[in-house]
Amino acid sequence: MFTHVCTDRTPSPLIDTTLELTTALVPVPTASVLQQLRTATAAQHRALEARLPLTHADLDFPTYQRIIQAYYGFHSPLQRSIDQFFAAQPAHSSLVQDPARHKVPALLKDLHAMGLTDAQIQDLPQCSELPVIDSVARLLGVMYVMEGATLGGQVLRRIIADRLGIDAESGGEFLDVYGRDTGRLWKTFLRQLADFDSPRHNAEVAQSACLTFECFETWLERAGVLNDA
């Protein structure tokens, strides 16, 4: 039997110091790269989600169309940047270079469905201030944000269908871009992220994700599709 003993004596400074030193020597578990990503981007995620009108009751078709145009203006140059990275680093091409993850074709389909011509789409502004992708760590940070947003599209797809009557054939393909493969592709990405997990690189992955959120929000702000903060 153990007995809890209470005493009123004043702690010894020597004992206190010894306890501090002992505690300092106990190894602190390092957070996984996924935990670090979630913590680092949580505030940005909430802020951007609150400012996007996609879930707001007053969403109308013109606003939705402007949002899809802005998404195209970000994803199109971003995909080119990813392709350029893989072209320069072919050894990493199996990492997340899956044609099924390409979102630009779905955005093009949506823009055409909403009445834009090829010439009008080519004239849409495109983002020039993108997150730098010059390492696997930075690529994974970018992908974490983009792939996470794809998961959120599953919820938005139903909202847009209910409020605007838009489905995959009338401008909502992007919101369900992976279709039935959404869960599989997300799990595949998480496995790749876990395989790369390393104290040497995790901070860089998290920094890249934060920068991606920052670039994306800045771009949507300039496109005039965000509500006031």
PDB file of C-alpha atoms in Angstrom:
ATOM      1  CA  MET A   1       0.000   0.000   0.000  1.00  0.00           C
ATOM      2  CA  PHE A   2       1.171   3.480  -0.851  1.00  0.00           C
ATOM      3  CA  THR A   3       0.580   6.363   1.511  1.00  0.00           C
ATOM      4  CA  HIS A   4       0.387   9.971   0.377  1.00  0.00           C
ATOM      5  CA  VAL A   5       2.260  12.087   2.925  1.00  0.00           C
ATOM      6  CA  CYS A   6       1.744  15.845   3.209  1.00  0.00           C
ATOM      7  CA  THR A   7       4.383  18.035   4.808  1.00  0.00           C
ATOM      8  CA  ASP A   8       4.632  21.771   5.465  1.00  0.00           C
ATOM      9  CA  ARG A   9       8.394  22.053   5.319  1.00  0.00           C
ATOM     10  CA  THR A  10      10.077  24.651   3.111  1.00  0.00           C
ATOM     11  CA  PRO A  11      11.584  22.999   0.006  1.00  0.00           C
ATOM     12  CA  SER A  12      15.351  22.907  -0.139  1.00  0.00           C
ATOM     13  CA  PRO A  13      16.918  25.021  -2.929  1.00  0.00           C
ATOM     14  CA  LEU A  14      19.285  22.103  -3.570  1.00  0.00           C
ATOM     15  CA  ILE A  15      16.390  19.701  -4.049  1.00  0.00           C
ATOM     16  CA  ASP A  16      14.574  22.180  -6.303  1.00  0.00           C
ATOM     17  CA  THR A  17      17.649  22.646  -8.479  1.00  0.00           C
ATOM     18  CA  THR A  18      18.175  18.893  -8.721  1.00  0.00           C
ATOM     19  CA  LEU A  19      14.576  18.393  -9.810  1.00  0.00           C
ATOM     20  CA  GLU A  20      14.900  21.082 -12.487  1.00  0.00           C
ATOM     21  CA  LEU A  21      18.055  19.481 -13.867  1.00  0.00           C
ATOM     22  CA  THR A  22      16.470  16.037 -13.853  1.00  0.00           C
ATOM     23  CA  THR A  23      13.377  17.321 -15.651  1.00  0.00           C
ATOM     24  CA  ALA A  24      15.502  19.083 -18.260  1.00  0.00           C
ATOM     25  CA  LEU A  25      17.257  15.808 -19.056  1.00  0.00           C
ATOM     26  CA  VAL A  26      14.008  13.961 -19.781  1.00  0.00           C
ATOM     27  CA  PRO A  27      13.585  13.804 -23.573  1.00  0.00           C
ATOM     28  CA  VAL A  28      10.512  15.644 -24.851  1.00  0.00           C
ATOM     29  CA  PRO A  29       8.632  13.742 -27.563  1.00  0.00           C
ATOM     30  CA  THR A  30       8.946  15.514 -30.900  1.00  0.00           C
ATOM     31  CA  ALA A  31       5.657  16.260 -32.638  1.00  0.00           C
ATOM     32  CA  SER A  32       5.139  14.481 -35.930  1.00  0.00           C
ATOM     33  CA  VAL A  33       5.249  16.490 -39.131  1.00  0.00           C
ATOM     34  CA  LEU A  34       1.461  16.186 -39.435  1.00  0.00           C
ATOM     35  CA  GLN A  35       0.959  17.505 -35.903  1.00  0.00           C
ATOM     36  CA  GLN A  36       3.315  20.395 -36.611  1.00  0.00           C
ATOM     37  CA  LEU A  37       1.451  21.203 -39.818  1.00  0.00           C
ATOM     38  CA  ARG A  38      -1.915  21.219 -38.095  1.00  0.00           C
ATOM     39  CA  THR A  39      -0.658  23.440 -35.304  1.00  0.00           C
ATOM     40  CA  ALA A  40       1.225  25.847 -37.552  1.00  0.00           C
ATOM     41  CA  THR A  41      -1.633  26.392 -40.012  1.00  0.00           C
ATOM     42  CA  ALA A  42      -4.674  26.199 -37.725  1.00  0.00           C
ATOM     43  CA  ALA A  43      -5.182  29.954 -37.350  1.00  0.00           C
ATOM     44  CA  GLN A  44      -4.646  30.653 -41.058  1.00  0.00           C
ATOM     45  CA  HIS A  45      -7.035  27.862 -41.974  1.00  0.00           C
ATOM     46  CA  ARG A  46      -9.801  29.232 -39.758  1.00  0.00           C
ATOM     47  CA  ALA A  47      -9.262  32.811 -40.940  1.00  0.00           C
ATOM     48  CA  LEU A  48      -9.387  31.941 -44.637  1.00  0.00           C
ATOM     49  CA  GLU A  49     -12.387  29.665 -44.208  1.00  0.00           C
ATOM     50  CA  ALA A  50     -14.276  32.462 -42.446  1.00  0.00           C
ATOM     51  CA  ARG A  51     -13.569  34.931 -45.248  1.00  0.00           C
ATOM     52  CA  LEU A  52     -14.490  32.706 -48.188  1.00  0.00           C
ATOM     53  CA  PRO A  53     -18.142  33.318 -49.179  1.00  0.00           C
ATOM     54  CA  LEU A  54     -18.687  29.725 -50.319  1.00  0.00           C
ATOM     55  CA  THR A  55     -20.523  28.761 -47.134  1.00  0.00           C
ATOM     56  CA  HIS A  56     -22.337  32.058 -46.636  1.00  0.00           C
ATOM     57  CA  ALA A  57     -26.101  32.270 -47.062  1.00  0.00           C
ATOM     58  CA  ASP A  58     -25.871  35.199 -49.492  1.00  0.00           C
ATOM     59  CA  LEU A  59     -23.626  33.380 -51.978  1.00  0.00           C
ATOM     60  CA  ASP A  60     -24.807  33.965 -55.551  1.00  0.00           C
ATOM     61  CA  PHE A  61     -23.733  32.667 -58.963  1.00  0.00           C
ATOM     62  CA  PRO A  62     -21.573  35.682 -59.986  1.00  0.00           C
ATOM     63  CA  THR A  63     -19.621  35.424 -56.714  1.00  0.00           C
ATOM     64  CA  TYR A  64     -19.152  31.688 -57.181  1.00  0.00           C
ATOM     65  CA  GLN A  65     -17.912  32.224 -60.729  1.00  0.00           C
ATOM     66  CA  ARG A  66     -15.380  34.830 -59.578  1.00  0.00           C
ATOM     67  CA  ILE A  67     -14.114  32.401 -56.950  1.00  0.00           C
ATOM     68  CA  ILE A  68     -13.603  29.617 -59.506  1.00  0.00           C
ATOM     69  CA  GLN A  69     -11.796  32.077 -61.768  1.00  0.00           C
ATOM     70  CA  ALA A  70      -9.529  33.060 -58.896  1.00  0.00           C
ATOM     71  CA  TYR A  71      -8.889  29.410 -58.044  1.00  0.00           C
ATOM     72  CA  TYR A  72      -7.882  28.802 -61.644  1.00  0.00           C
ATOM     73  CA  GLY A  73      -5.565  31.800 -61.474  1.00  0.00           C
ATOM     74  CA  PHE A  74      -3.775  30.220 -58.523  1.00  0.00           C
ATOM     75  CA  HIS A  75      -3.804  26.524 -59.396  1.00  0.00           C
ATOM     76  CA  SER A  76      -2.679  26.934 -62.989  1.00  0.00           C
ATOM     77  CA  PRO A  77       0.699  28.587 -62.254  1.00  0.00           C
ATOM     78  CA  LEU A  78       1.104  26.468 -59.118  1.00  0.00           C
ATOM     79  CA  GLN A  79       0.774  23.269 -61.142  1.00  0.00           C
ATOM     80  CA  ARG A  80       3.387  24.558 -63.582  1.00  0.00           C
ATOM     81  CA  SER A  81       5.706  25.233 -60.656  1.00  0.00           C
ATOM     82  CA  ILE A  82       5.190  21.686 -59.353  1.00  0.00           C
ATOM     83  CA  ASP A  83       5.809  20.235 -62.820  1.00  0.00           C
ATOM     84  CA  GLN A  84       9.019  22.247 -63.128  1.00  0.00           C
ATOM     85  CA  PHE A  85      10.228  20.901 -59.777  1.00  0.00           C
ATOM     86  CA  PHE A  86       9.682  17.317 -60.864  1.00  0.00           C
ATOM     87  CA  ALA A  87      11.331  17.992 -64.220  1.00  0.00           C
ATOM     88  CA  ALA A  88      14.424  19.232 -62.385  1.00  0.00           C
ATOM     89  CA  GLN A  89      14.230  16.503 -59.708  1.00  0.00           C
ATOM     90  CA  PRO A  90      13.080  13.349 -61.549  1.00  0.00           C
ATOM     91  CA  ALA A  91      14.200  11.143 -58.650  1.00  0.00           C
ATOM     92  CA  HIS A  92      11.260  12.501 -56.628  1.00  0.00           C
ATOM     93  CA  SER A  93       8.644  12.103 -59.362  1.00  0.00           C
ATOM     94  CA  SER A  94       6.925   9.247 -57.536  1.00  0.00           C
ATOM     95  CA  LEU A  95       6.323  11.364 -54.437  1.00  0.00           C
ATOM     96  CA  VAL A  96       3.058  13.097 -55.254  1.00  0.00           C
ATOM     97  CA  GLN A  97       3.308  13.366 -59.023  1.00  0.00           C
ATOM     98  CA  ASP A  98       0.030  11.619 -59.719  1.00  0.00           C
ATOM     99  CA  PRO A  99      -1.946  12.847 -62.756  1.00  0.00           C
ATOM    100  CA  ALA A 100      -5.112  12.193 -60.746  1.00  0.00           C
ATOM    101  CA  ARG A 101      -4.111  15.117 -58.503  1.00  0.00           C
ATOM    102  CA  HIS A 102      -4.106  17.660 -61.322  1.00  0.00           C
ATOM    103  CA  LYS A 103      -6.928  20.096 -60.664  1.00  0.00           C
ATOM    104  CA  VAL A 104      -6.588  22.496 -63.603  1.00  0.00           C
ATOM    105  CA  PRO A 105      -8.610  20.327 -66.040  1.00  0.00           C
ATOM    106  CA  ALA A 106     -11.555  20.357 -63.610  1.00  0.00           C
ATOM    107  CA  LEU A 107     -11.318  24.135 -63.254  1.00  0.00           C
ATOM    108  CA  LEU A 108     -11.257  24.526 -67.034  1.00  0.00           C
ATOM    109  CA  LYS A 109     -14.344  22.352 -67.323  1.00  0.00           C
ATOM    110  CA  ASP A 110     -16.138  24.488 -64.734  1.00  0.00           C
ATOM    111  CA  LEU A 111     -15.192  27.750 -66.420  1.00  0.00           C
ATOM    112  CA  HIS A 112     -16.414  26.467 -69.774  1.00  0.00           C
ATOM    113  CA  ALA A 113     -19.633  25.247 -68.162  1.00  0.00           C
ATOM    114  CA  MET A 114     -20.193  28.736 -66.776  1.00  0.00           C
ATOM    115  CA  GLY A 115     -19.919  30.233 -70.247  1.00  0.00           C
ATOM    116  CA  LEU A 116     -16.292  31.379 -70.552  1.00  0.00           C
ATOM    117  CA  THR A 117     -14.541  30.899 -73.868  1.00  0.00           C
ATOM    118  CA  ASP A 118     -10.959  29.700 -74.281  1.00  0.00           C
ATOM    119  CA  ALA A 119      -9.899  33.261 -75.072  1.00  0.00           C
ATOM    120  CA  GLN A 120     -11.576  34.618 -71.933  1.00  0.00           C
ATOM    121  CA  ILE A 121      -9.926  31.952 -69.799  1.00  0.00           C
ATOM    122  CA  GLN A 122      -6.519  32.744 -71.247  1.00  0.00           C
ATOM    123  CA  ASP A 123      -7.056  36.387 -70.326  1.00  0.00           C
ATOM    124  CA  LEU A 124      -7.802  35.608 -66.680  1.00  0.00           C
ATOM    125  CA  PRO A 125      -5.118  36.970 -64.327  1.00  0.00           C
ATOM    126  CA  GLN A 126      -2.748  34.424 -62.819  1.00  0.00           C
ATOM    127  CA  CYS A 127      -0.883  34.567 -59.539  1.00  0.00           C
ATOM    128  CA  SER A 128       2.807  35.421 -59.769  1.00  0.00           C
ATOM    129  CA  GLU A 129       3.597  35.352 -56.036  1.00  0.00           C
ATOM    130  CA  LEU A 130       3.608  31.641 -55.328  1.00  0.00           C
ATOM    131  CA  PRO A 131       5.266  29.627 -52.574  1.00  0.00           C
ATOM    132  CA  VAL A 132       8.758  28.558 -53.597  1.00  0.00           C
ATOM    133  CA  ILE A 133       9.067  24.860 -54.450  1.00  0.00           C
ATOM    134  CA  ASP A 134      12.745  23.954 -54.515  1.00  0.00           C
ATOM    135  CA  SER A 135      12.821  20.980 -52.136  1.00  0.00           C
ATOM    136  CA  VAL A 136      10.712  17.982 -51.219  1.00  0.00           C
ATOM    137  CA  ALA A 137       9.989  19.573 -47.841  1.00  0.00           C
ATOM    138  CA  ARG A 138       8.558  22.715 -49.428  1.00  0.00           C
ATOM    139  CA  LEU A 139       6.599  20.675 -51.954  1.00  0.00           C
ATOM    140  CA  LEU A 140       4.985  18.671 -49.166  1.00  0.00           C
ATOM    141  CA  GLY A 141       4.051  21.856 -47.335  1.00  0.00           C
ATOM    142  CA  VAL A 142       2.306  23.156 -50.448  1.00  0.00           C
ATOM    143  CA  MET A 143       0.598  19.839 -51.055  1.00  0.00           C
ATOM    144  CA  TYR A 144      -0.666  19.670 -47.472  1.00  0.00           C
ATOM    145  CA  VAL A 145      -2.645  22.864 -48.000  1.00  0.00           C
ATOM    146  CA  MET A 146      -3.895  22.003 -51.477  1.00  0.00           C
ATOM    147  CA  GLU A 147      -4.814  18.408 -50.689  1.00  0.00           C
ATOM    148  CA  GLY A 148      -6.491  19.447 -47.462  1.00  0.00           C
ATOM    149  CA  ALA A 149      -8.590  21.945 -49.386  1.00  0.00           C
ATOM    150  CA  THR A 150      -9.675  19.129 -51.685  1.00  0.00           C
ATOM    151  CA  LEU A 151     -11.099  17.279 -48.694  1.00  0.00           C
ATOM    152  CA  GLY A 152     -13.083  20.384 -47.784  1.00  0.00           C
ATOM    153  CA  GLY A 153     -14.501  20.450 -51.280  1.00  0.00           C
ATOM    154  CA  GLN A 154     -16.633  17.443 -50.411  1.00  0.00           C
ATOM    155  CA  VAL A 155     -18.623  19.573 -47.981  1.00  0.00           C
ATOM    156  CA  LEU A 156     -18.706  22.612 -50.264  1.00  0.00           C
ATOM    157  CA  ARG A 157     -19.976  20.513 -53.184  1.00  0.00           C
ATOM    158  CA  ARG A 158     -23.187  19.738 -51.313  1.00  0.00           C
ATOM    159  CA  ILE A 159     -23.633  23.341 -50.186  1.00  0.00           C
ATOM    160  CA  ILE A 160     -23.196  24.702 -53.722  1.00  0.00           C
ATOM    161  CA  ALA A 161     -25.583  22.114 -55.110  1.00  0.00           C
ATOM    162  CA  ASP A 162     -28.263  23.047 -52.570  1.00  0.00           C
ATOM    163  CA  ARG A 163     -27.905  26.823 -52.833  1.00  0.00           C
ATOM    164  CA  LEU A 164     -27.059  27.363 -56.491  1.00  0.00           C
ATOM    165  CA  GLY A 165     -28.178  24.139 -58.157  1.00  0.00           C
ATOM    166  CA  ILE A 166     -24.652  23.604 -59.542  1.00  0.00           C
ATOM    167  CA  ASP A 167     -23.374  20.080 -60.138  1.00  0.00           C
ATOM    168  CA  ALA A 168     -20.298  18.575 -61.795  1.00  0.00           C
ATOM    169  CA  GLU A 169     -21.686  19.332 -65.261  1.00  0.00           C
ATOM    170  CA  SER A 170     -22.671  22.935 -64.618  1.00  0.00           C
ATOM    171  CA  GLY A 171     -19.613  24.317 -62.819  1.00  0.00           C
ATOM    172  CA  GLY A 172     -18.977  22.165 -59.758  1.00  0.00           C
ATOM    173  CA  GLU A 173     -16.457  19.616 -61.011  1.00  0.00           C
ATOM    174  CA  PHE A 174     -13.571  21.209 -59.087  1.00  0.00           C
ATOM    175  CA  LEU A 175     -15.325  20.796 -55.738  1.00  0.00           C
ATOM    176  CA  ASP A 176     -15.372  17.031 -56.277  1.00  0.00           C
ATOM    177  CA  VAL A 177     -12.235  16.830 -58.380  1.00  0.00           C
ATOM    178  CA  TYR A 178     -11.101  13.436 -57.014  1.00  0.00           C
ATOM    179  CA  GLY A 179     -14.556  11.918 -56.780  1.00  0.00           C
ATOM    180  CA  ARG A 180     -14.490   8.469 -55.200  1.00  0.00           C
ATOM    181  CA  ASP A 181     -10.689   8.621 -55.028  1.00  0.00           C
ATOM    182  CA  THR A 182     -10.706  11.506 -52.536  1.00  0.00           C
ATOM    183  CA  GLY A 183     -10.149   9.343 -49.478  1.00  0.00           C
ATOM    184  CA  ARG A 184      -7.578   7.114 -51.163  1.00  0.00           C
ATOM    185  CA  LEU A 185      -5.491   9.996 -52.460  1.00  0.00           C
ATOM    186  CA  TRP A 186      -5.554  11.767 -49.090  1.00  0.00           C
ATOM    187  CA  LYS A 187      -4.393   8.621 -47.291  1.00  0.00           C
ATOM    188  CA  THR A 188      -1.659   8.136 -49.894  1.00  0.00           C
ATOM    189  CA  PHE A 189      -0.454  11.672 -49.307  1.00  0.00           C
ATOM    190  CA  LEU A 190      -0.455  11.173 -45.535  1.00  0.00           C
ATOM    191  CA  ARG A 191       1.683   8.052 -45.931  1.00  0.00           C
ATOM    192  CA  GLN A 192       4.148   9.953 -48.104  1.00  0.00           C
ATOM    193  CA  LEU A 193       4.214  12.744 -45.554  1.00  0.00           C
ATOM    194  CA  ALA A 194       4.853  10.263 -42.743  1.00  0.00           C
ATOM    195  CA  ASP A 195       7.651   8.591 -44.712  1.00  0.00           C
ATOM    196  CA  PHE A 196       9.363  11.975 -45.011  1.00  0.00           C
ATOM    197  CA  ASP A 197       8.872  12.818 -41.322  1.00  0.00           C
ATOM    198  CA  SER A 198      12.204  14.014 -39.938  1.00  0.00           C
ATOM    199  CA  PRO A 199      13.252  16.590 -37.306  1.00  0.00           C
ATOM    200  CA  ARG A 200      15.668  17.941 -39.910  1.00  0.00           C
ATOM    201  CA  HIS A 201      12.931  18.879 -42.368  1.00  0.00           C
ATOM    202  CA  ASN A 202       9.632  19.193 -40.500  1.00  0.00           C
ATOM    203  CA  ALA A 203      10.025  22.896 -39.735  1.00  0.00           C
ATOM    204  CA  GLU A 204      10.601  23.595 -43.432  1.00  0.00           C
ATOM    205  CA  VAL A 205       7.473  21.624 -44.351  1.00  0.00           C
ATOM    206  CA  ALA A 206       5.400  23.626 -41.860  1.00  0.00           C
ATOM    207  CA  GLN A 207       6.871  26.948 -43.007  1.00  0.00           C
ATOM    208  CA  SER A 208       6.032  26.090 -46.609  1.00  0.00           C
ATOM    209  CA  ALA A 209       2.441  25.288 -45.666  1.00  0.00           C
ATOM    210  CA  CYS A 210       2.083  28.607 -43.840  1.00  0.00           C
ATOM    211  CA  LEU A 211       3.514  30.462 -46.822  1.00  0.00           C
ATOM    212  CA  THR A 212       1.084  28.660 -49.125  1.00  0.00           C
ATOM    213  CA  PHE A 213      -1.856  29.799 -47.017  1.00  0.00           C
ATOM    214  CA  GLU A 214      -0.454  33.326 -47.033  1.00  0.00           C
ATOM    215  CA  CYS A 215       0.034  33.395 -50.811  1.00  0.00           C
ATOM    216  CA  PHE A 216      -3.392  31.906 -51.453  1.00  0.00           C
ATOM    217  CA  GLU A 217      -5.206  34.357 -49.174  1.00  0.00           C
ATOM    218  CA  THR A 218      -3.299  37.305 -50.644  1.00  0.00           C
ATOM    219  CA  TRP A 219      -4.236  36.189 -54.142  1.00  0.00           C
ATOM    220  CA  LEU A 220      -7.925  35.755 -53.294  1.00  0.00           C
ATOM    221  CA  GLU A 221      -7.847  39.157 -51.605  1.00  0.00           C
ATOM    222  CA  ARG A 222      -6.498  40.766 -54.752  1.00  0.00           C
ATOM    223  CA  ALA A 223      -9.097  38.930 -56.808  1.00  0.00           C
ATOM    224  CA  GLY A 224     -11.763  40.590 -54.659  1.00  0.00           C
ATOM    225  CA  VAL A 225     -13.518  37.386 -53.634  1.00  0.00           C
ATOM    226  CA  LEU A 226     -12.936  37.453 -49.863  1.00  0.00           C
ATOM    227  CA  ASN A 227     -15.174  39.027 -47.268  1.00  0.00           C
ATOM    228  CA  ASP A 228     -13.674  41.569 -44.895  1.00  0.00           C
ATOM    229  CA  ALA A 229     -11.534  40.104 -42.122  1.00  0.00           C
TER     230      ALA A 229
END
